Short mmCIF file of C-alpha atoms in Angstrom, two decimals:
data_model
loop_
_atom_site.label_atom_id
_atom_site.label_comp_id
_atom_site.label_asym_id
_atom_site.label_seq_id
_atom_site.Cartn_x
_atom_site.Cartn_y
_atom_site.Cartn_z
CA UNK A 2 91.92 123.80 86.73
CA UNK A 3 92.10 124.66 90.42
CA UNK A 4 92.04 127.65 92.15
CA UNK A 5 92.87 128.93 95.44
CA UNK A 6 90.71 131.83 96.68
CA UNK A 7 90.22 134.41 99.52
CA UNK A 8 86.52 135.08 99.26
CA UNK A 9 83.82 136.40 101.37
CA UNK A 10 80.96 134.49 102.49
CA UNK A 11 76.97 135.63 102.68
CA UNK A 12 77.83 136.38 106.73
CA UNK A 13 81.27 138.70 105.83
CA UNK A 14 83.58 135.89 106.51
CA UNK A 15 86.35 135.91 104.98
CA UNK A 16 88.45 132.58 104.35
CA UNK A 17 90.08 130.97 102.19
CA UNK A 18 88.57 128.38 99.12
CA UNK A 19 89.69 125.98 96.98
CA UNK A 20 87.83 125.39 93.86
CA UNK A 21 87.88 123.52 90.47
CA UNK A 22 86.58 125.11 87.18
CA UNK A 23 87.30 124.84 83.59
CA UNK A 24 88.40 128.43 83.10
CA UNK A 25 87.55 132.17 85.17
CA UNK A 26 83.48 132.01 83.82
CA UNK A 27 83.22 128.78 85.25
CA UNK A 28 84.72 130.00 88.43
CA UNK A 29 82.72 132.89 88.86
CA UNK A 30 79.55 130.64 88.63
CA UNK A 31 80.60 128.42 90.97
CA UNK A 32 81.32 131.40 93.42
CA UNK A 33 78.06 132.74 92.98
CA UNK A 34 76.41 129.21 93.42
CA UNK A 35 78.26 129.44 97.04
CA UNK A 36 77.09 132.98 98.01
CA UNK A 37 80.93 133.98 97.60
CA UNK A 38 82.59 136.76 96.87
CA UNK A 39 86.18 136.65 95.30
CA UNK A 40 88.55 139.33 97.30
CA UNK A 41 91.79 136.98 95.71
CA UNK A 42 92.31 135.04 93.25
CA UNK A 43 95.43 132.32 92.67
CA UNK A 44 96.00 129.48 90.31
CA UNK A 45 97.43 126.43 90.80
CA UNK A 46 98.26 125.04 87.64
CA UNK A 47 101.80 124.64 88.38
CA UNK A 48 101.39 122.59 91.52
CA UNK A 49 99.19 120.36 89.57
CA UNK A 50 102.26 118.33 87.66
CA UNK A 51 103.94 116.99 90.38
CA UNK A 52 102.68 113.12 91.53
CA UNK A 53 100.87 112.13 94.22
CA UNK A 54 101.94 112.40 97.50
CA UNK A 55 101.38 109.48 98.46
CA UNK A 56 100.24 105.96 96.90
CA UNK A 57 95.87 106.04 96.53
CA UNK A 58 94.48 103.40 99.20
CA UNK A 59 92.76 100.31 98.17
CA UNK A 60 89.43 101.62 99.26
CA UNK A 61 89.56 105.15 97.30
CA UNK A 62 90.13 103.21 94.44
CA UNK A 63 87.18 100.93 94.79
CA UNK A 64 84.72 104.09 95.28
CA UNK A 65 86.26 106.18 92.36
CA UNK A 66 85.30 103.68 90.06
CA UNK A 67 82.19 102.96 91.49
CA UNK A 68 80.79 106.25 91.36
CA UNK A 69 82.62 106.55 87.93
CA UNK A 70 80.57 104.06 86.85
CA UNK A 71 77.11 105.61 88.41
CA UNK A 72 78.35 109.33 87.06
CA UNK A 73 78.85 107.56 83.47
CA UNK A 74 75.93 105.17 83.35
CA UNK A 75 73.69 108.41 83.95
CA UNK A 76 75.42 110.10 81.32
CA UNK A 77 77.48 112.49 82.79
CA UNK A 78 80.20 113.67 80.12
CA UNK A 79 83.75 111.98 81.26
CA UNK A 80 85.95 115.55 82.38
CA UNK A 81 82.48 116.53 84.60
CA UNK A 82 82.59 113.70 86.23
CA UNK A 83 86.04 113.66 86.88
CA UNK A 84 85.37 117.24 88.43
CA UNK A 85 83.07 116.23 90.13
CA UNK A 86 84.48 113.30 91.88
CA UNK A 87 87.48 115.81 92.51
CA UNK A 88 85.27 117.47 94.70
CA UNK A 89 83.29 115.33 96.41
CA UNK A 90 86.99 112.92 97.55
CA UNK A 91 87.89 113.08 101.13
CA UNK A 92 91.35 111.90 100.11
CA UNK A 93 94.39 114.28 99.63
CA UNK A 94 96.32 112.30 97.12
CA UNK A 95 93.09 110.70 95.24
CA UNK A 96 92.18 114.57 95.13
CA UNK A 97 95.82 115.16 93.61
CA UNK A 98 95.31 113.24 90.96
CA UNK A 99 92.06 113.72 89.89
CA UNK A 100 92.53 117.43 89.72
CA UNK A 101 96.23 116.79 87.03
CA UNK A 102 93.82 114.04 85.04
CA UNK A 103 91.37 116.65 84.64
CA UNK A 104 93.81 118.92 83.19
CA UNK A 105 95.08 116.12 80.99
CA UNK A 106 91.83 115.68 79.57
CA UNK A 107 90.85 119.18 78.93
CA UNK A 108 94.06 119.31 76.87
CA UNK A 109 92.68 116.32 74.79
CA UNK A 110 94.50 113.39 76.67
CA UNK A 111 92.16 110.45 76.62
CA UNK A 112 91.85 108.63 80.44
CA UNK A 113 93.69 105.79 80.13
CA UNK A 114 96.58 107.92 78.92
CA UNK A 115 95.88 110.48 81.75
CA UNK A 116 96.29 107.58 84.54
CA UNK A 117 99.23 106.17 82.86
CA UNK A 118 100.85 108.71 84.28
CA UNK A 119 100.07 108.29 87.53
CA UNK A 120 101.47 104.70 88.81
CA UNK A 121 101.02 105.29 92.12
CA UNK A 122 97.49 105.64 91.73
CA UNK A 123 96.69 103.07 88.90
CA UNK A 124 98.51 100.17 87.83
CA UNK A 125 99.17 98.79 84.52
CA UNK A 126 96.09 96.28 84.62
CA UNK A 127 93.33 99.13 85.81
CA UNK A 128 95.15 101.13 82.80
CA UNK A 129 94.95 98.45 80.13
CA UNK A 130 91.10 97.52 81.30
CA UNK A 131 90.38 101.49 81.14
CA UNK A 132 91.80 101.95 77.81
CA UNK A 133 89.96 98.48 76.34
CA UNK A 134 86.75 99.91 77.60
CA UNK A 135 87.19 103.65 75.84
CA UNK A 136 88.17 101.99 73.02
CA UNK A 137 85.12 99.54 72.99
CA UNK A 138 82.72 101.99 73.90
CA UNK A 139 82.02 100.13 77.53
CA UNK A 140 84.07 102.27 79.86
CA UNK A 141 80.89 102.36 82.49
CA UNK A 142 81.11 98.57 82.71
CA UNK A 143 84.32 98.37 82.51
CA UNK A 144 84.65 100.62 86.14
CA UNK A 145 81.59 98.29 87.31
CA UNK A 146 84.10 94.92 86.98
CA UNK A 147 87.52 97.22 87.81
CA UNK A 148 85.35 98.21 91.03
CA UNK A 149 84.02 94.75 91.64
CA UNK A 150 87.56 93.10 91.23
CA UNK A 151 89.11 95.44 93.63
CA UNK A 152 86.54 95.08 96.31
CA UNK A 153 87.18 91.36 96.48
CA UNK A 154 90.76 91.51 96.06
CA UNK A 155 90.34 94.05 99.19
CA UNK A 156 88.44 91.25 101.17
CA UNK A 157 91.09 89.15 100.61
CA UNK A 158 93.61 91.55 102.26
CA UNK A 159 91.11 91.79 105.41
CA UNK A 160 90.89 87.92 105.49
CA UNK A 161 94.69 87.83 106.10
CA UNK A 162 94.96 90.56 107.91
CA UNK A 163 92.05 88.91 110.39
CA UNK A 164 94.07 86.03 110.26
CA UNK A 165 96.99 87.37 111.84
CA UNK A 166 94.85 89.41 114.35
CA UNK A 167 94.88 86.83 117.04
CA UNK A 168 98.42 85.02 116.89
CA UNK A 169 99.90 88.31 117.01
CA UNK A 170 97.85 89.49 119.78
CA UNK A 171 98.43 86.04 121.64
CA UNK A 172 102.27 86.39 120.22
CA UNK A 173 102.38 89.54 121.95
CA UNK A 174 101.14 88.68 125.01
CA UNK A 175 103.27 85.76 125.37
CA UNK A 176 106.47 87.79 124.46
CA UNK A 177 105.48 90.61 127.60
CA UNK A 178 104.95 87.78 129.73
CA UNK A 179 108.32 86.05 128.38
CA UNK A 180 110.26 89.38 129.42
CA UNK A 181 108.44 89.77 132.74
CA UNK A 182 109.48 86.26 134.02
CA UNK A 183 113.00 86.81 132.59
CA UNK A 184 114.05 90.42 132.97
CA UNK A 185 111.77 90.73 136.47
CA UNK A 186 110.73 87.99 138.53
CA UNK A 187 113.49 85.29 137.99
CA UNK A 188 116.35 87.47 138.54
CA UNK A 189 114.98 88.17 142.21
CA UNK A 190 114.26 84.45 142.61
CA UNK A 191 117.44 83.09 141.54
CA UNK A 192 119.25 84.53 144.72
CA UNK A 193 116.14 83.11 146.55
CA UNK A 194 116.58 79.79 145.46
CA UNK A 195 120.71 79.63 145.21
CA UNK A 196 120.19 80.53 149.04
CA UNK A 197 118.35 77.11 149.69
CA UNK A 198 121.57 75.47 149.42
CA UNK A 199 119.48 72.39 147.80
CA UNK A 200 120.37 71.21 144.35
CA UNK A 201 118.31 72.60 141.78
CA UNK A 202 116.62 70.83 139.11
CA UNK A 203 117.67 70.81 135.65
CA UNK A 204 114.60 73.08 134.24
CA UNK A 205 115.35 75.62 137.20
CA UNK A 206 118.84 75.78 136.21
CA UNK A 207 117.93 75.80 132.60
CA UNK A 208 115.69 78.61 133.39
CA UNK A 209 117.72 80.77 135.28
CA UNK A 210 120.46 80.51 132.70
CA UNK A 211 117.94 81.59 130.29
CA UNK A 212 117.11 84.58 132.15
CA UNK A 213 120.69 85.57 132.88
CA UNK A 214 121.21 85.45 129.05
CA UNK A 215 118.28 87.69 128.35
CA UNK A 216 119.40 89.95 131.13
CA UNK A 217 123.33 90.24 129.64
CA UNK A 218 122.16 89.65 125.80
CA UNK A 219 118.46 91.11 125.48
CA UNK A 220 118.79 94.10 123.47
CA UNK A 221 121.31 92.57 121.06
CA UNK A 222 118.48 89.53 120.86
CA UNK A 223 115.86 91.68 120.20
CA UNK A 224 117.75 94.06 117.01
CA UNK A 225 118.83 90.56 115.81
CA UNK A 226 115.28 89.68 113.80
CA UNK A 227 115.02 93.54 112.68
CA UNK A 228 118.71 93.03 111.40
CA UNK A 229 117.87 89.80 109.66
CA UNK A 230 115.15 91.07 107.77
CA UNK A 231 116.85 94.44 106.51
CA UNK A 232 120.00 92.43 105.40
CA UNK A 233 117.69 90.21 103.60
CA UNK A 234 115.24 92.63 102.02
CA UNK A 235 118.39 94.48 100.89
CA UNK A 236 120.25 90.78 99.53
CA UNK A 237 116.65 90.45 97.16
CA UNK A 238 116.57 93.68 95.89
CA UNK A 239 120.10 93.69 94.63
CA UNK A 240 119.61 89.75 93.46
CA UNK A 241 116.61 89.46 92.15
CA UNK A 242 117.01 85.63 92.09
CA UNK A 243 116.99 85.06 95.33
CA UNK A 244 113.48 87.35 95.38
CA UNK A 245 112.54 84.57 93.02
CA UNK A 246 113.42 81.84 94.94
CA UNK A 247 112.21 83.15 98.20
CA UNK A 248 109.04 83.58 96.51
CA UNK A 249 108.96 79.68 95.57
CA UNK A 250 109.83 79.20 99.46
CA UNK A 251 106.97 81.12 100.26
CA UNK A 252 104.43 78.82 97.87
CA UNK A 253 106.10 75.66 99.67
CA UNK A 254 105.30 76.45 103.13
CA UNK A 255 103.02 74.27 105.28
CA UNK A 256 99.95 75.71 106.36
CA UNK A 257 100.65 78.76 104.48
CA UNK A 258 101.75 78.13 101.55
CA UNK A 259 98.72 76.74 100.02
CA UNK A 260 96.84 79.85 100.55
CA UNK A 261 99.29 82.04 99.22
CA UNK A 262 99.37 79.70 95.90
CA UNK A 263 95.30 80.44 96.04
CA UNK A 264 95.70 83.83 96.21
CA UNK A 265 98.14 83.95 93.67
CA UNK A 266 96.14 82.09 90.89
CA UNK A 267 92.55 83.51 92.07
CA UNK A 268 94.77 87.13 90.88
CA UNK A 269 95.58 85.62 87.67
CA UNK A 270 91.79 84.04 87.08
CA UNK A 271 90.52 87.43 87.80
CA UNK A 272 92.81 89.60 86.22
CA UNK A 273 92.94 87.14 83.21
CA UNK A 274 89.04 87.31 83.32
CA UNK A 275 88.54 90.84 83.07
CA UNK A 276 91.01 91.70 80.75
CA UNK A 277 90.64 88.72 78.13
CA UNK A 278 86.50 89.68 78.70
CA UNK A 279 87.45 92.98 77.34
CA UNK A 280 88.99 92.40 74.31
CA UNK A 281 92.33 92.96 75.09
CA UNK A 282 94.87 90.40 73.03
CA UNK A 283 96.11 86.89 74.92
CA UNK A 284 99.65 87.93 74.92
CA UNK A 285 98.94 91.38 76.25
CA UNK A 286 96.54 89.75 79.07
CA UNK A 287 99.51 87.20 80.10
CA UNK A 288 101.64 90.14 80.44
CA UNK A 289 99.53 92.57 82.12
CA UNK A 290 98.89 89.00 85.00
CA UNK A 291 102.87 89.05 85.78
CA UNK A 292 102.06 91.80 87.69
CA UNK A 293 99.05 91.54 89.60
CA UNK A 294 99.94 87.88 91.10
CA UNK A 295 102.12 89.22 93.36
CA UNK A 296 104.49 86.25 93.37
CA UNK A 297 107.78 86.24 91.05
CA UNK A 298 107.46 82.65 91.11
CA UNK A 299 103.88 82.74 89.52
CA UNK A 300 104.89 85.49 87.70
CA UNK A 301 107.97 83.96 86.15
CA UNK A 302 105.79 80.78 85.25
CA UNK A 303 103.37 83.01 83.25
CA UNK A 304 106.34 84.61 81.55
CA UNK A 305 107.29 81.41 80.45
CA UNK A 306 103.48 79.89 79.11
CA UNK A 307 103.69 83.49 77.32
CA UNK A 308 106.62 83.07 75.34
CA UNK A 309 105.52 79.20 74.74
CA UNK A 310 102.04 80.83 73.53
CA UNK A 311 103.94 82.98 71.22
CA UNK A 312 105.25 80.21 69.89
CA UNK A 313 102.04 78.56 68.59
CA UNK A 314 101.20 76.72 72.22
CA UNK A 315 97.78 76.62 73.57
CA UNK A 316 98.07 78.57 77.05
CA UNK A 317 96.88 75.22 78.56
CA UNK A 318 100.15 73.32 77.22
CA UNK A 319 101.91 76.48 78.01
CA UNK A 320 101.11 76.64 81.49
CA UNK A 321 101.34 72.86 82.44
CA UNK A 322 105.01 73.33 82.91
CA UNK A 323 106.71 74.37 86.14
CA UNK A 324 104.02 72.78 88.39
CA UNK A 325 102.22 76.18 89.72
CA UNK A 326 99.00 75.57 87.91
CA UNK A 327 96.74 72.96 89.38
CA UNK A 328 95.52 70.20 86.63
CA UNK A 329 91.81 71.55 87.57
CA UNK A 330 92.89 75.51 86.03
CA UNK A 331 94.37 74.16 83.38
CA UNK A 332 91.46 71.51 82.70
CA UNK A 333 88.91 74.83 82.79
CA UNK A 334 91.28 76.58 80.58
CA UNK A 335 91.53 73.86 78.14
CA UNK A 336 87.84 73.49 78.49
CA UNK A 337 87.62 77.27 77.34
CA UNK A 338 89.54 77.60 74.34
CA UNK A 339 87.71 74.74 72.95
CA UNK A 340 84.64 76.96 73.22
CA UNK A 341 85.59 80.02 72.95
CA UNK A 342 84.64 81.08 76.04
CA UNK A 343 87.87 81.40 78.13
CA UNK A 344 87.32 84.32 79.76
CA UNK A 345 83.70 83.10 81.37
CA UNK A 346 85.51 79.91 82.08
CA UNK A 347 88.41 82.09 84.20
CA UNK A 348 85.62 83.79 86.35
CA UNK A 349 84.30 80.37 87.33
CA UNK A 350 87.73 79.52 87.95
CA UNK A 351 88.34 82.79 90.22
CA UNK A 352 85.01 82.23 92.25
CA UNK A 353 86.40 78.64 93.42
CA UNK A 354 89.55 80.05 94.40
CA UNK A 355 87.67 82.55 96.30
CA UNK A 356 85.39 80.11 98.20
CA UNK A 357 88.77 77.83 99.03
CA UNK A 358 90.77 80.54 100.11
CA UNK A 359 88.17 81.87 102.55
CA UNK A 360 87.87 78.26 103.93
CA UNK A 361 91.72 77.58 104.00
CA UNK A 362 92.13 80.87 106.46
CA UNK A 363 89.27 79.62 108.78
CA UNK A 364 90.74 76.41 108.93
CA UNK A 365 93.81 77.67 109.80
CA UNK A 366 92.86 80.67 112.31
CA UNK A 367 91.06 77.35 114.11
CA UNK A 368 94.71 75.42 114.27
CA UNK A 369 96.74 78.35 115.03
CA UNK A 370 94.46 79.69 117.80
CA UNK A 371 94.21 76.81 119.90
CA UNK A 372 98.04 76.12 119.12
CA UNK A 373 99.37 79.03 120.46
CA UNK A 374 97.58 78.61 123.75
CA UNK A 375 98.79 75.51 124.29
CA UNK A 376 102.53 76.61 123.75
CA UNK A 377 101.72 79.55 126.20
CA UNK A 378 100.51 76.80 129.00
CA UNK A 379 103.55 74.66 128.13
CA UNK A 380 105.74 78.37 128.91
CA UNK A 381 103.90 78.87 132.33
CA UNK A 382 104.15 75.48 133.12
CA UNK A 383 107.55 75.41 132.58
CA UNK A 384 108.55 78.64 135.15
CA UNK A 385 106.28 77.36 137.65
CA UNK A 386 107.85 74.12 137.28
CA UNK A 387 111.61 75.40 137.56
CA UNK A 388 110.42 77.72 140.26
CA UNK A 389 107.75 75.75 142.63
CA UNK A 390 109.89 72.51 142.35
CA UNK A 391 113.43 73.70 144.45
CA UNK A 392 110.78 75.17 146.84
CA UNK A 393 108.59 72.15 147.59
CA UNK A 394 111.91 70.35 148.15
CA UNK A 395 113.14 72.80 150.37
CA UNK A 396 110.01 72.61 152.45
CA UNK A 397 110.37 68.56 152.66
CA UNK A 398 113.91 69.39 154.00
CA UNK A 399 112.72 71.97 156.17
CA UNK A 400 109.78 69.34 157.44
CA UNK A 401 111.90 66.35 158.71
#
């Protein structure tokens, strides 16, 4: 329960507290412990039902469940540590939640059921691994691998993120100079150069007719991309085929494409992994992966191997249609139902994916770096082309 307070402090300052106790004893302890004393005293119960403000980041989840798992493994009972945690988060939403699950709990919900309810917070997979491990008896190691899978899926996010670091920042720069040459300094030197009465060359004309357009057309230019993506975030959400095929697009890119295929199956060998590991049925684990790929292609694929498993397939079989799993996952699959150890065969599967991955983004930060300084050379040899070129002429005509 939480409770909002106006209390005095040892000095005589009075301010206002927030704090979390089981019921009015356990606040008054808790006061005491402080050196407070309680002038006024709210609860607020009722603001505890409404979700999270806001979706929990990445990185809170990765420390809840670590020091979930160090609370636990010491042998902290599960609604203290909860409370405790509650107090100790910096973050508003994680705080939220924690606070309602606590409630849940006292009331006899078990924790899996108690982050159900929040989505926004935990998704289906951390759910389904949470509720294997109370119901195994393993829920400390179970936040040890939840933890260790979402720090890693984490560094892959920072990986691509670092990736796009430098384009963009070179993308930028070329786009400011882009509009400086063509909103700026080229309209001043067209009059310049139509004034030398000499013929111009066809990349001065080309460029001046470039910067005219800019000039006339530039703001409708520039909302065209923004338009273009609305209309076509808005076409795949009302047909989710074309989400589907978009996503295949996507997987079929050059350069790209390969490492968003990697990511996509690492997800599904480390998902599959820790939730086959756990105990949790085949079908269930299959189903739980559609959603943690983050591809509908992938996704739809692994719908399909799960109905053909249903149907007395071995997931191997299952998932050599459609072409989206690599002969080497399926060999290590195959390899793992033969000895029963599918799960440990997964994790070896995840940890190549991993290491290719992180050497597929290197490889291409080193193409697209030097790449996109060549193309801004080519741009600035261009304009000083169009514009030095009528002017050395007109200084040979000027010299005879």
């Amino acid at each position: 329960m939480h409770y909002q307070l106006l209390a005095a402090d040892r000095d005589g300052r009075v301010r206002r507290h927030r704090l979390n106790a089981a019921n009015l004893a356990d606040l008054e302890q808790r006061a005491a412990a402080l050196g407070l004393t309680v002038i006024h005293l709210e609860t607020r119960a009722g603001l505890l039902t409404r979700a999270a403000p806001r979706r929990v980041s990445r990185r809170t989840q990765i420390d809840f469940f670590l020091q979930l798992e160090h609370l636990l493994g010491a042998g902290l009972p599960l609604l203290d540590a909860l409370r405790e945690l509650d107090d100790d988060s910096v973050d508003a939403a994680m705080r939220h939640v924690l606070a309602v699950m606590s409630q849940d709990l006292e009331r006899g919900s078990t924790l899996s059921a108690a982050m159900r309810a929040h989505p926004r917070a935990f998704g289906p997979v951390i759910v389904a691994l949470v509720e294997a491990g109370e119901l195994s008896g393993e829920l400390p190691v179970i936040c040890a691998r939840l933890s260790d899978m979402l720090r890693r899926d984490d560094e892959q996010r920072t990986h691509s993120i670092r990736l796009l670091m430098y384009p963009l920042f070179v993308a930028g720069v070329l786009l400011a100079v882009c509009v400086f040459l063509l909103l700026y300094l080229l309209p001043q030197l067209a009059g310049f150069l139509d004034s030398l009465g000499a013929a111009l060359p066809w990349q001065t004309r080309l460029l001046i007719s470039t910067a005219s357009a800019a000039e006339r057309y530039g703001p409708w230019l520039a909302a065209l991309p923004l338009l273009t993506l609305a209309c076509w975030r808005l076409a795949c959400r009302r047909f989710p085929p074309l989400q589907l095929h978009a996503d295949r697009w996507r997987l079929a890119l050059p350069l790209l494409g390969p490492i968003r295929h990697q990511i996509a199956l690492s997800r599904f060998a480390a998902g599959f992994a820790l939730l086959y590991s756990a105990g949790i049925p085949l079908l269930t684990v299959l189903e739980r992966c559609e959603q943690l790929v983050g591809n509908r292609a992938v996704a739809a694929a692994l719908a399909d191997a799960r109905r053909r498993v249903a149907g007395g397939s071995t997931l191997a079989d299952a998932l050599a249609t459609g072409g989206l799993f690599p002969p080497r996952l399926r060999r290590l699959i195959r390899l793992g139902e033969q000895t029963g150890a599918l799960g440990r065969m997964l994790a070896h599967a995840d940890h190549g994916y991993q290491r290719d991955i992180r050497t597929g983004i290197d490889r291409l930060q080193r193409l697209i770096e030097p790449s996109l300084t060549v193309l801004l050379g080519l741009i600035l040899a261009w304009v000083l082309s169009a514009v030095l070129s009528p002017l050395h002429s007109a200084t040979l005509e000027l010299t005879r």
